Amino acid sequence: MELNFEHHQTAHCENGVASNLLLNKGLKLSEPMIFGIGSGLFFVYLPFLKVNFAPGFSYRPMPGAIFSKAAKRLGIKIKREKFSNPAEAQKALERNLNNNIPTGLQVGVFNLTYFPEEYKFHFNAHNLVVYGKEDGKFLISDPVMDYTTTLTEAELEKVRYAKGALPPKGHMYYPTYIPDHVNLEEAIKKGIKDTCKNMLAPVPIIGVKAMRWVARNIPKWAAKKGTKTTNHYLGQLIRMQEEIGTGGGGFRFIYGAFLQEASVILKNDELRELSKEITAIGDLWRDFAVDIARVYKNRNSKSDIYNQLSKSMLHIADLEEAFYKKLRKAI
């Protein structure tokens, strides 16, 4: 039982699953277009939520939000299901496969057998597609991999029912309706406006205000909690930035590609210039990650390094605030 499904590798799992599922239904949209329309550019800081014994940081909205927003803005309908019973979850998945429906799943990363060991940790918002079953194994299209793979029934059940923060609970999803014509222009504008609204939000836990809160906390962590705990928190920050999908820097590069596409569709040259600006900001996020990695591995001997990291992140937040204000005006 193998469906006619085309696997494409992408930079981020949720965008990739969405793009691949829609392509399977005849709608060709790039990963950046899905990401931009779905307002995937985000930042949230949840100091009261502990993930792997560190505060909650995320460079993406809640799992499923990107695809759901993109679908709503394009007039696409998606069905989502969760199951308290793993046996029922497997039956529903196999029923979809029998009905020629490739199906997206939310899963935990830690027990994915095909992942390299260094990428395995407790993160439950990964996405993949199941597109068939052969010899008792499910056929897996994981968009962050450059090849398709398989999981046994037991292996798939384990990742579908991973424990911890954001448990998937057998979550599966798939498009049920795609209109003959989608209004890309309007969807792009809505996606951009929503991104600007989120990143310029007045509340302290999301957007550029959250970035500044984290930045100002870095030296405070060092003073109150010591080097070991601070480095662990910083390690979590760059893991969410660079290893969970694409995170901070990579998301800025994807958004730059989206603005390039959008500039052509909307005939707006200003968006092309802004795509270069957000790409340059992405480079700064990558430099920031490298600096943290050196501290984490005790390779940076600067005595004032935590203050320097704080200043770097504050500078990025200032650049992003200016960028979103210009973007909001351009659209």
mmCIF file of C-alpha atoms in Angstrom:
data_model
loop_
_atom_site.group_PDB
_atom_site.id
_atom_site.type_symbol
_atom_site.label_atom_id
_atom_site.label_comp_id
_atom_site.label_asym_id
_atom_site.label_seq_id
_atom_site.Cartn_x
_atom_site.Cartn_y
_atom_site.Cartn_z
ATOM 1 C CA MET A 1 0.000 0.000 0.000
ATOM 2 C CA GLU A 2 2.071 2.899 -1.330
ATOM 3 C CA LEU A 3 0.345 6.102 -2.404
ATOM 4 C CA ASN A 4 1.419 8.290 -5.284
ATOM 5 C CA PHE A 5 3.261 10.826 -3.136
ATOM 6 C CA GLU A 6 6.232 13.017 -4.031
ATOM 7 C CA HIS A 7 8.783 13.670 -1.260
ATOM 8 C CA HIS A 8 10.536 17.055 -1.203
ATOM 9 C CA GLN A 9 13.103 18.058 1.393
ATOM 10 C CA THR A 10 12.485 21.423 3.056
ATOM 11 C CA ALA A 11 14.104 23.571 5.738
ATOM 12 C CA HIS A 12 11.307 23.261 8.303
ATOM 13 C CA CYS A 13 9.016 20.354 9.067
ATOM 14 C CA GLU A 14 5.597 22.019 9.272
ATOM 15 C CA ASN A 15 6.082 24.125 6.137
ATOM 16 C CA GLY A 16 7.394 21.052 4.343
ATOM 17 C CA VAL A 17 4.501 18.809 5.327
ATOM 18 C CA ALA A 18 2.009 21.507 4.297
ATOM 19 C CA SER A 19 3.734 22.136 0.969
ATOM 20 C CA ASN A 20 4.048 18.415 0.186
ATOM 21 C CA LEU A 21 0.436 17.618 1.145
ATOM 22 C CA LEU A 22 -0.897 20.484 -0.988
ATOM 23 C CA LEU A 23 1.326 19.539 -3.937
ATOM 24 C CA ASN A 24 -0.113 16.031 -3.702
ATOM 25 C CA LYS A 25 -3.550 17.604 -4.230
ATOM 26 C CA GLY A 26 -2.369 19.667 -7.202
ATOM 27 C CA LEU A 27 -1.650 23.016 -5.513
ATOM 28 C CA LYS A 28 1.989 24.015 -5.932
ATOM 29 C CA LEU A 29 3.137 26.457 -3.261
ATOM 30 C CA SER A 30 6.746 26.863 -2.142
ATOM 31 C CA GLU A 31 7.846 26.377 1.442
ATOM 32 C CA PRO A 32 8.540 30.143 1.857
ATOM 33 C CA MET A 33 5.053 30.970 0.521
ATOM 34 C CA ILE A 34 3.384 28.612 3.035
ATOM 35 C CA PHE A 35 5.558 30.055 5.807
ATOM 36 C CA GLY A 36 4.830 33.688 4.950
ATOM 37 C CA ILE A 37 1.089 33.306 4.382
ATOM 38 C CA GLY A 38 0.894 31.261 7.593
ATOM 39 C CA SER A 39 2.746 33.964 9.599
ATOM 40 C CA GLY A 40 5.479 31.571 10.689
ATOM 41 C CA LEU A 41 7.917 34.277 11.782
ATOM 42 C CA PHE A 42 7.488 34.524 15.552
ATOM 43 C CA PHE A 43 9.226 34.749 18.917
ATOM 44 C CA VAL A 44 7.870 33.839 22.330
ATOM 45 C CA TYR A 45 9.465 33.702 25.786
ATOM 46 C CA LEU A 46 7.732 31.704 28.526
ATOM 47 C CA PRO A 47 9.925 31.859 31.664
ATOM 48 C CA PHE A 48 7.257 30.062 33.706
ATOM 49 C CA LEU A 49 7.245 27.027 31.354
ATOM 50 C CA LYS A 50 10.234 24.705 31.711
ATOM 51 C CA VAL A 51 11.327 22.618 28.714
ATOM 52 C CA ASN A 52 14.348 20.364 29.308
ATOM 53 C CA PHE A 53 14.942 22.250 32.597
ATOM 54 C CA ALA A 54 15.196 25.631 30.860
ATOM 55 C CA PRO A 55 12.702 28.427 30.159
ATOM 56 C CA GLY A 56 10.433 28.082 27.153
ATOM 57 C CA PHE A 57 11.752 29.842 24.057
ATOM 58 C CA SER A 58 10.249 29.476 20.618
ATOM 59 C CA TYR A 59 10.931 31.027 17.235
ATOM 60 C CA ARG A 60 7.697 29.612 15.824
ATOM 61 C CA PRO A 61 3.991 29.743 16.735
ATOM 62 C CA MET A 62 2.139 26.785 18.240
ATOM 63 C CA PRO A 63 2.345 23.494 16.312
ATOM 64 C CA GLY A 64 -0.159 23.472 13.475
ATOM 65 C CA ALA A 65 -0.693 27.242 13.463
ATOM 66 C CA ILE A 66 1.332 27.916 10.294
ATOM 67 C CA PHE A 67 -0.592 25.400 8.167
ATOM 68 C CA SER A 68 -3.954 26.333 9.733
ATOM 69 C CA LYS A 69 -3.500 30.062 9.086
ATOM 70 C CA ALA A 70 -2.185 29.498 5.557
ATOM 71 C CA ALA A 71 -5.110 27.189 4.775
ATOM 72 C CA LYS A 72 -7.713 29.626 6.125
ATOM 73 C CA ARG A 73 -6.248 32.512 4.113
ATOM 74 C CA LEU A 74 -6.198 30.398 0.945
ATOM 75 C CA GLY A 75 -9.698 28.951 1.391
ATOM 76 C CA ILE A 76 -8.375 25.424 2.039
ATOM 77 C CA LYS A 77 -10.054 23.103 4.535
ATOM 78 C CA ILE A 78 -8.006 20.822 6.790
ATOM 79 C CA LYS A 79 -9.287 18.045 8.998
ATOM 80 C CA ARG A 80 -7.455 17.487 12.294
ATOM 81 C CA GLU A 81 -7.995 14.532 14.629
ATOM 82 C CA LYS A 82 -6.599 13.402 17.988
ATOM 83 C CA PHE A 83 -7.180 10.061 19.677
ATOM 84 C CA SER A 84 -7.016 9.004 23.320
ATOM 85 C CA ASN A 85 -6.630 5.379 22.177
ATOM 86 C CA PRO A 86 -3.471 4.496 20.157
ATOM 87 C CA ALA A 87 -5.225 1.566 18.475
ATOM 88 C CA GLU A 88 -7.946 3.924 17.212
ATOM 89 C CA ALA A 89 -5.266 6.333 15.980
ATOM 90 C CA GLN A 90 -3.627 3.591 13.934
ATOM 91 C CA LYS A 91 -6.964 2.450 12.489
ATOM 92 C CA ALA A 92 -7.790 6.005 11.425
ATOM 93 C CA LEU A 93 -4.379 6.414 9.794
ATOM 94 C CA GLU A 94 -4.676 3.116 7.914
ATOM 95 C CA ARG A 95 -8.198 4.060 6.830
ATOM 96 C CA ASN A 96 -6.769 7.257 5.301
ATOM 97 C CA LEU A 97 -4.069 5.304 3.497
ATOM 98 C CA ASN A 98 -6.688 2.895 2.123
ATOM 99 C CA ASN A 99 -8.585 5.955 0.870
ATOM 100 C CA ASN A 100 -5.466 7.298 -0.874
ATOM 101 C CA ILE A 101 -4.954 10.151 1.614
ATOM 102 C CA PRO A 102 -1.323 10.928 2.571
ATOM 103 C CA THR A 103 -1.557 12.124 6.171
ATOM 104 C CA GLY A 104 0.416 14.618 8.255
ATOM 105 C CA LEU A 105 1.313 13.658 11.821
ATOM 106 C CA GLN A 106 2.605 15.575 14.826
ATOM 107 C CA VAL A 107 5.198 13.447 16.627
ATOM 108 C CA GLY A 108 7.919 13.487 19.267
ATOM 109 C CA VAL A 109 11.514 13.653 18.055
ATOM 110 C CA PHE A 110 13.252 11.652 20.783
ATOM 111 C CA ASN A 111 12.229 8.179 19.579
ATOM 112 C CA LEU A 112 12.456 8.728 15.821
ATOM 113 C CA THR A 113 14.747 5.842 14.929
ATOM 114 C CA TYR A 114 16.036 7.414 11.707
ATOM 115 C CA PHE A 115 17.167 10.648 13.388
ATOM 116 C CA PRO A 116 20.898 11.028 14.174
ATOM 117 C CA GLU A 117 21.575 10.632 17.900
ATOM 118 C CA GLU A 118 22.692 14.259 18.314
ATOM 119 C CA TYR A 119 19.255 15.474 17.157
ATOM 120 C CA LYS A 120 17.244 13.287 19.512
ATOM 121 C CA PHE A 121 15.744 15.075 22.490
ATOM 122 C CA HIS A 122 12.328 15.599 24.014
ATOM 123 C CA PHE A 123 10.515 17.857 21.528
ATOM 124 C CA ASN A 124 6.951 16.958 20.581
ATOM 125 C CA ALA A 125 6.130 19.405 17.768
ATOM 126 C CA HIS A 126 7.804 17.666 14.836
ATOM 127 C CA ASN A 127 5.798 16.957 11.667
ATOM 128 C CA LEU A 128 5.986 14.236 9.013
ATOM 129 C CA VAL A 129 3.813 12.546 6.390
ATOM 130 C CA VAL A 130 2.773 8.901 6.270
ATOM 131 C CA TYR A 131 2.134 7.922 2.647
ATOM 132 C CA GLY A 132 1.821 4.129 2.748
ATOM 133 C CA LYS A 133 2.492 0.833 4.492
ATOM 134 C CA GLU A 134 4.545 -2.150 3.355
ATOM 135 C CA ASP A 135 5.511 -5.343 5.186
ATOM 136 C CA GLY A 136 4.132 -4.010 8.476
ATOM 137 C CA LYS A 137 6.079 -0.739 8.245
ATOM 138 C CA PHE A 138 4.684 2.735 7.620
ATOM 139 C CA LEU A 139 6.285 4.714 4.779
ATOM 140 C CA ILE A 140 7.495 8.056 6.095
ATOM 141 C CA SER A 141 8.174 11.313 4.279
ATOM 142 C CA ASP A 142 9.941 13.522 6.823
ATOM 143 C CA PRO A 143 10.600 16.824 5.023
ATOM 144 C CA VAL A 144 13.773 17.608 6.971
ATOM 145 C CA MET A 145 15.360 14.409 5.568
ATOM 146 C CA ASP A 146 16.631 14.096 2.002
ATOM 147 C CA TYR A 147 15.184 10.600 1.644
ATOM 148 C CA THR A 148 12.026 8.727 2.608
ATOM 149 C CA THR A 149 12.182 6.176 5.409
ATOM 150 C CA THR A 150 10.004 3.781 7.451
ATOM 151 C CA LEU A 151 8.763 3.201 10.996
ATOM 152 C CA THR A 152 7.260 0.031 12.423
ATOM 153 C CA GLU A 153 3.782 0.114 13.953
ATOM 154 C CA ALA A 154 5.298 0.156 17.451
ATOM 155 C CA GLU A 155 7.828 2.872 16.548
ATOM 156 C CA LEU A 156 5.177 5.107 15.033
ATOM 157 C CA GLU A 157 2.849 4.637 18.004
ATOM 158 C CA LYS A 158 5.679 5.606 20.369
ATOM 159 C CA VAL A 159 6.343 8.938 18.632
ATOM 160 C CA ARG A 160 2.632 9.687 18.145
ATOM 161 C CA TYR A 161 2.095 9.288 21.886
ATOM 162 C CA ALA A 162 5.268 10.908 23.185
ATOM 163 C CA LYS A 163 4.975 12.339 26.702
ATOM 164 C CA GLY A 164 5.979 15.758 27.989
ATOM 165 C CA ALA A 165 5.265 19.315 26.819
ATOM 166 C CA LEU A 166 2.868 19.588 23.850
ATOM 167 C CA PRO A 167 2.075 15.845 23.670
ATOM 168 C CA PRO A 168 0.843 14.925 20.144
ATOM 169 C CA LYS A 169 -1.933 12.589 21.373
ATOM 170 C CA GLY A 170 -2.073 10.846 18.003
ATOM 171 C CA HIS A 171 -2.635 14.142 16.168
ATOM 172 C CA MET A 172 -3.114 13.647 12.420
ATOM 173 C CA TYR A 173 -4.242 16.106 9.733
ATOM 174 C CA TYR A 174 -4.853 16.348 6.001
ATOM 175 C CA PRO A 175 -6.500 18.712 3.473
ATOM 176 C CA THR A 176 -10.105 17.866 2.591
ATOM 177 C CA TYR A 177 -10.896 20.733 0.211
ATOM 178 C CA ILE A 178 -8.806 22.927 -2.095
ATOM 179 C CA PRO A 179 -10.562 25.608 -4.188
ATOM 180 C CA ASP A 180 -10.056 25.753 -7.950
ATOM 181 C CA HIS A 181 -8.588 29.233 -7.549
ATOM 182 C CA VAL A 182 -6.733 30.700 -4.560
ATOM 183 C CA ASN A 183 -6.315 34.435 -4.001
ATOM 184 C CA LEU A 184 -2.578 34.572 -3.368
ATOM 185 C CA GLU A 185 -2.395 38.363 -3.314
ATOM 186 C CA GLU A 186 -4.914 38.730 -0.494
ATOM 187 C CA ALA A 187 -3.461 35.770 1.447
ATOM 188 C CA ILE A 188 0.044 37.266 1.253
ATOM 189 C CA LYS A 189 -1.154 40.626 2.576
ATOM 190 C CA LYS A 190 -3.022 38.992 5.468
ATOM 191 C CA GLY A 191 0.017 36.878 6.343
ATOM 192 C CA ILE A 192 2.334 39.882 6.395
ATOM 193 C CA LYS A 193 -0.031 42.045 8.452
ATOM 194 C CA ASP A 194 -0.455 39.273 11.032
ATOM 195 C CA THR A 195 3.319 38.748 11.291
ATOM 196 C CA CYS A 196 3.874 42.467 11.896
ATOM 197 C CA LYS A 197 1.076 42.543 14.487
ATOM 198 C CA ASN A 198 2.576 39.600 16.384
ATOM 199 C CA MET A 199 6.171 40.782 16.302
ATOM 200 C CA LEU A 200 5.230 44.345 17.326
ATOM 201 C CA ALA A 201 2.744 43.224 19.991
ATOM 202 C CA PRO A 202 2.679 45.332 23.185
ATOM 203 C CA VAL A 203 2.797 42.311 25.520
ATOM 204 C CA PRO A 204 6.218 41.254 26.887
ATOM 205 C CA ILE A 205 6.131 37.535 26.084
ATOM 206 C CA ILE A 206 5.957 37.700 22.268
ATOM 207 C CA GLY A 207 7.739 39.512 19.460
ATOM 208 C CA VAL A 208 10.556 42.015 19.814
ATOM 209 C CA LYS A 209 9.546 42.838 23.399
ATOM 210 C CA ALA A 210 10.115 39.183 24.307
ATOM 211 C CA MET A 211 13.522 39.256 22.601
ATOM 212 C CA ARG A 212 14.491 42.248 24.731
ATOM 213 C CA TRP A 213 13.248 40.516 27.884
ATOM 214 C CA VAL A 214 15.426 37.486 27.154
ATOM 215 C CA ALA A 215 18.399 39.688 26.255
ATOM 216 C CA ARG A 216 18.213 41.628 29.517
ATOM 217 C CA ASN A 217 17.876 38.389 31.479
ATOM 218 C CA ILE A 218 21.145 36.875 30.189
ATOM 219 C CA PRO A 219 23.447 38.829 32.568
ATOM 220 C CA LYS A 220 20.871 38.428 35.362
ATOM 221 C CA TRP A 221 20.925 34.637 34.962
ATOM 222 C CA ALA A 222 24.709 34.685 35.203
ATOM 223 C CA ALA A 223 24.620 36.779 38.394
ATOM 224 C CA LYS A 224 21.813 34.843 40.111
ATOM 225 C CA LYS A 225 22.062 31.285 38.797
ATOM 226 C CA GLY A 226 25.726 30.886 37.913
ATOM 227 C CA THR A 227 27.607 29.896 34.780
ATOM 228 C CA LYS A 228 26.403 26.297 34.472
ATOM 229 C CA THR A 229 22.684 27.096 34.579
ATOM 230 C CA THR A 230 23.076 30.190 32.393
ATOM 231 C CA ASN A 231 24.950 28.204 29.764
ATOM 232 C CA HIS A 232 22.246 25.539 29.865
ATOM 233 C CA TYR A 233 19.580 28.212 29.262
ATOM 234 C CA LEU A 234 21.630 29.677 26.412
ATOM 235 C CA GLY A 235 22.107 26.203 24.947
ATOM 236 C CA GLN A 236 18.334 25.788 24.940
ATOM 237 C CA LEU A 237 17.956 29.197 23.263
ATOM 238 C CA ILE A 238 20.176 28.314 20.315
ATOM 239 C CA ARG A 239 18.854 24.762 20.095
ATOM 240 C CA MET A 240 15.392 26.235 19.518
ATOM 241 C CA GLN A 241 16.956 28.744 17.137
ATOM 242 C CA GLU A 242 19.082 26.486 14.960
ATOM 243 C CA GLU A 243 18.157 22.826 15.489
ATOM 244 C CA ILE A 244 14.374 22.708 15.859
ATOM 245 C CA GLY A 245 13.447 22.979 12.212
ATOM 246 C CA THR A 246 15.350 26.124 11.317
ATOM 247 C CA GLY A 247 14.516 28.496 14.140
ATOM 248 C CA GLY A 248 15.792 32.044 14.361
ATOM 249 C CA GLY A 249 18.333 32.609 11.615
ATOM 250 C CA GLY A 250 16.894 30.061 9.221
ATOM 251 C CA PHE A 251 13.366 31.401 9.607
ATOM 252 C CA ARG A 252 14.599 34.857 8.626
ATOM 253 C CA PHE A 253 16.138 33.396 5.460
ATOM 254 C CA ILE A 254 12.864 31.633 4.602
ATOM 255 C CA TYR A 255 10.955 34.849 5.214
ATOM 256 C CA GLY A 256 13.357 36.717 2.954
ATOM 257 C CA ALA A 257 12.611 34.196 0.189
ATOM 258 C CA PHE A 258 8.880 34.676 0.839
ATOM 259 C CA LEU A 259 9.188 38.458 0.470
ATOM 260 C CA GLN A 260 11.069 37.963 -2.806
ATOM 261 C CA GLU A 261 8.225 35.844 -4.171
ATOM 262 C CA ALA A 262 5.642 38.237 -2.740
ATOM 263 C CA SER A 263 7.314 41.257 -4.365
ATOM 264 C CA VAL A 264 6.754 39.709 -7.800
ATOM 265 C CA ILE A 265 3.160 38.639 -7.131
ATOM 266 C CA LEU A 266 2.198 41.994 -5.589
ATOM 267 C CA LYS A 267 4.426 44.019 -7.943
ATOM 268 C CA ASN A 268 5.971 45.692 -4.891
ATOM 269 C CA ASP A 269 9.700 46.446 -5.193
ATOM 270 C CA GLU A 270 9.886 47.567 -1.563
ATOM 271 C CA LEU A 271 9.294 43.973 -0.463
ATOM 272 C CA ARG A 272 12.354 42.890 -2.459
ATOM 273 C CA GLU A 273 14.509 45.382 -0.566
ATOM 274 C CA LEU A 274 13.018 44.284 2.754
ATOM 275 C CA SER A 275 13.813 40.656 1.871
ATOM 276 C CA LYS A 276 17.492 41.633 1.812
ATOM 277 C CA GLU A 277 17.116 43.347 5.185
ATOM 278 C CA ILE A 278 15.575 40.332 6.953
ATOM 279 C CA THR A 279 18.212 38.062 5.381
ATOM 280 C CA ALA A 280 20.951 40.279 6.869
ATOM 281 C CA ILE A 281 19.204 40.052 10.251
ATOM 282 C CA GLY A 282 19.223 36.266 9.830
ATOM 283 C CA ASP A 283 23.007 36.423 9.463
ATOM 284 C CA LEU A 284 23.206 38.261 12.802
ATOM 285 C CA TRP A 285 21.091 35.550 14.466
ATOM 286 C CA ARG A 286 23.523 32.941 13.130
ATOM 287 C CA ASP A 287 26.503 34.920 14.483
ATOM 288 C CA PHE A 288 24.717 35.164 17.841
ATOM 289 C CA ALA A 289 24.257 31.369 17.864
ATOM 290 C CA VAL A 290 27.956 30.812 17.138
ATOM 291 C CA ASP A 291 28.937 33.125 20.005
ATOM 292 C CA ILE A 292 26.648 31.225 22.407
ATOM 293 C CA ALA A 293 28.032 27.891 21.183
ATOM 294 C CA ARG A 294 31.561 29.063 22.009
ATOM 295 C CA VAL A 295 30.482 30.067 25.509
ATOM 296 C CA TYR A 296 28.633 26.774 25.983
ATOM 297 C CA LYS A 297 31.741 24.833 24.979
ATOM 298 C CA ASN A 298 33.997 27.041 27.149
ATOM 299 C CA ARG A 299 35.857 28.376 24.133
ATOM 300 C CA ASN A 300 35.176 32.041 24.794
ATOM 301 C CA SER A 301 37.398 33.697 27.357
ATOM 302 C CA LYS A 302 35.814 37.183 27.307
ATOM 303 C CA SER A 303 35.217 38.225 30.906
ATOM 304 C CA ASP A 304 32.111 40.238 30.032
ATOM 305 C CA ILE A 305 30.663 37.735 27.577
ATOM 306 C CA TYR A 306 27.129 37.600 29.042
ATOM 307 C CA ASN A 307 26.770 41.373 28.759
ATOM 308 C CA GLN A 308 28.098 41.163 25.191
ATOM 309 C CA LEU A 309 25.529 38.497 24.298
ATOM 310 C CA SER A 310 22.819 40.649 25.848
ATOM 311 C CA LYS A 311 23.860 43.647 23.749
ATOM 312 C CA SER A 312 23.942 41.526 20.581
ATOM 313 C CA MET A 313 20.389 40.293 21.133
ATOM 314 C CA LEU A 314 19.147 43.790 21.991
ATOM 315 C CA HIS A 315 20.692 45.057 18.745
ATOM 316 C CA ILE A 316 18.911 42.336 16.752
ATOM 317 C CA ALA A 317 15.614 43.231 18.472
ATOM 318 C CA ASP A 318 16.074 46.897 17.495
ATOM 319 C CA LEU A 319 16.730 45.938 13.865
ATOM 320 C CA GLU A 320 13.710 43.632 13.792
ATOM 321 C CA GLU A 321 11.404 46.268 15.266
ATOM 322 C CA ALA A 322 12.462 48.730 12.564
ATOM 323 C CA PHE A 323 12.039 46.023 9.905
ATOM 324 C CA TYR A 324 8.451 45.115 10.907
ATOM 325 C CA LYS A 325 7.440 48.777 11.026
ATOM 326 C CA LYS A 326 8.745 49.279 7.471
ATOM 327 C CA LEU A 327 7.115 46.035 6.318
ATOM 328 C CA ARG A 328 3.756 47.015 7.809
ATOM 329 C CA LYS A 329 3.952 50.353 6.018
ATOM 330 C CA ALA A 330 4.991 48.715 2.713
ATOM 331 C CA ILE A 331 1.980 46.445 2.641
#
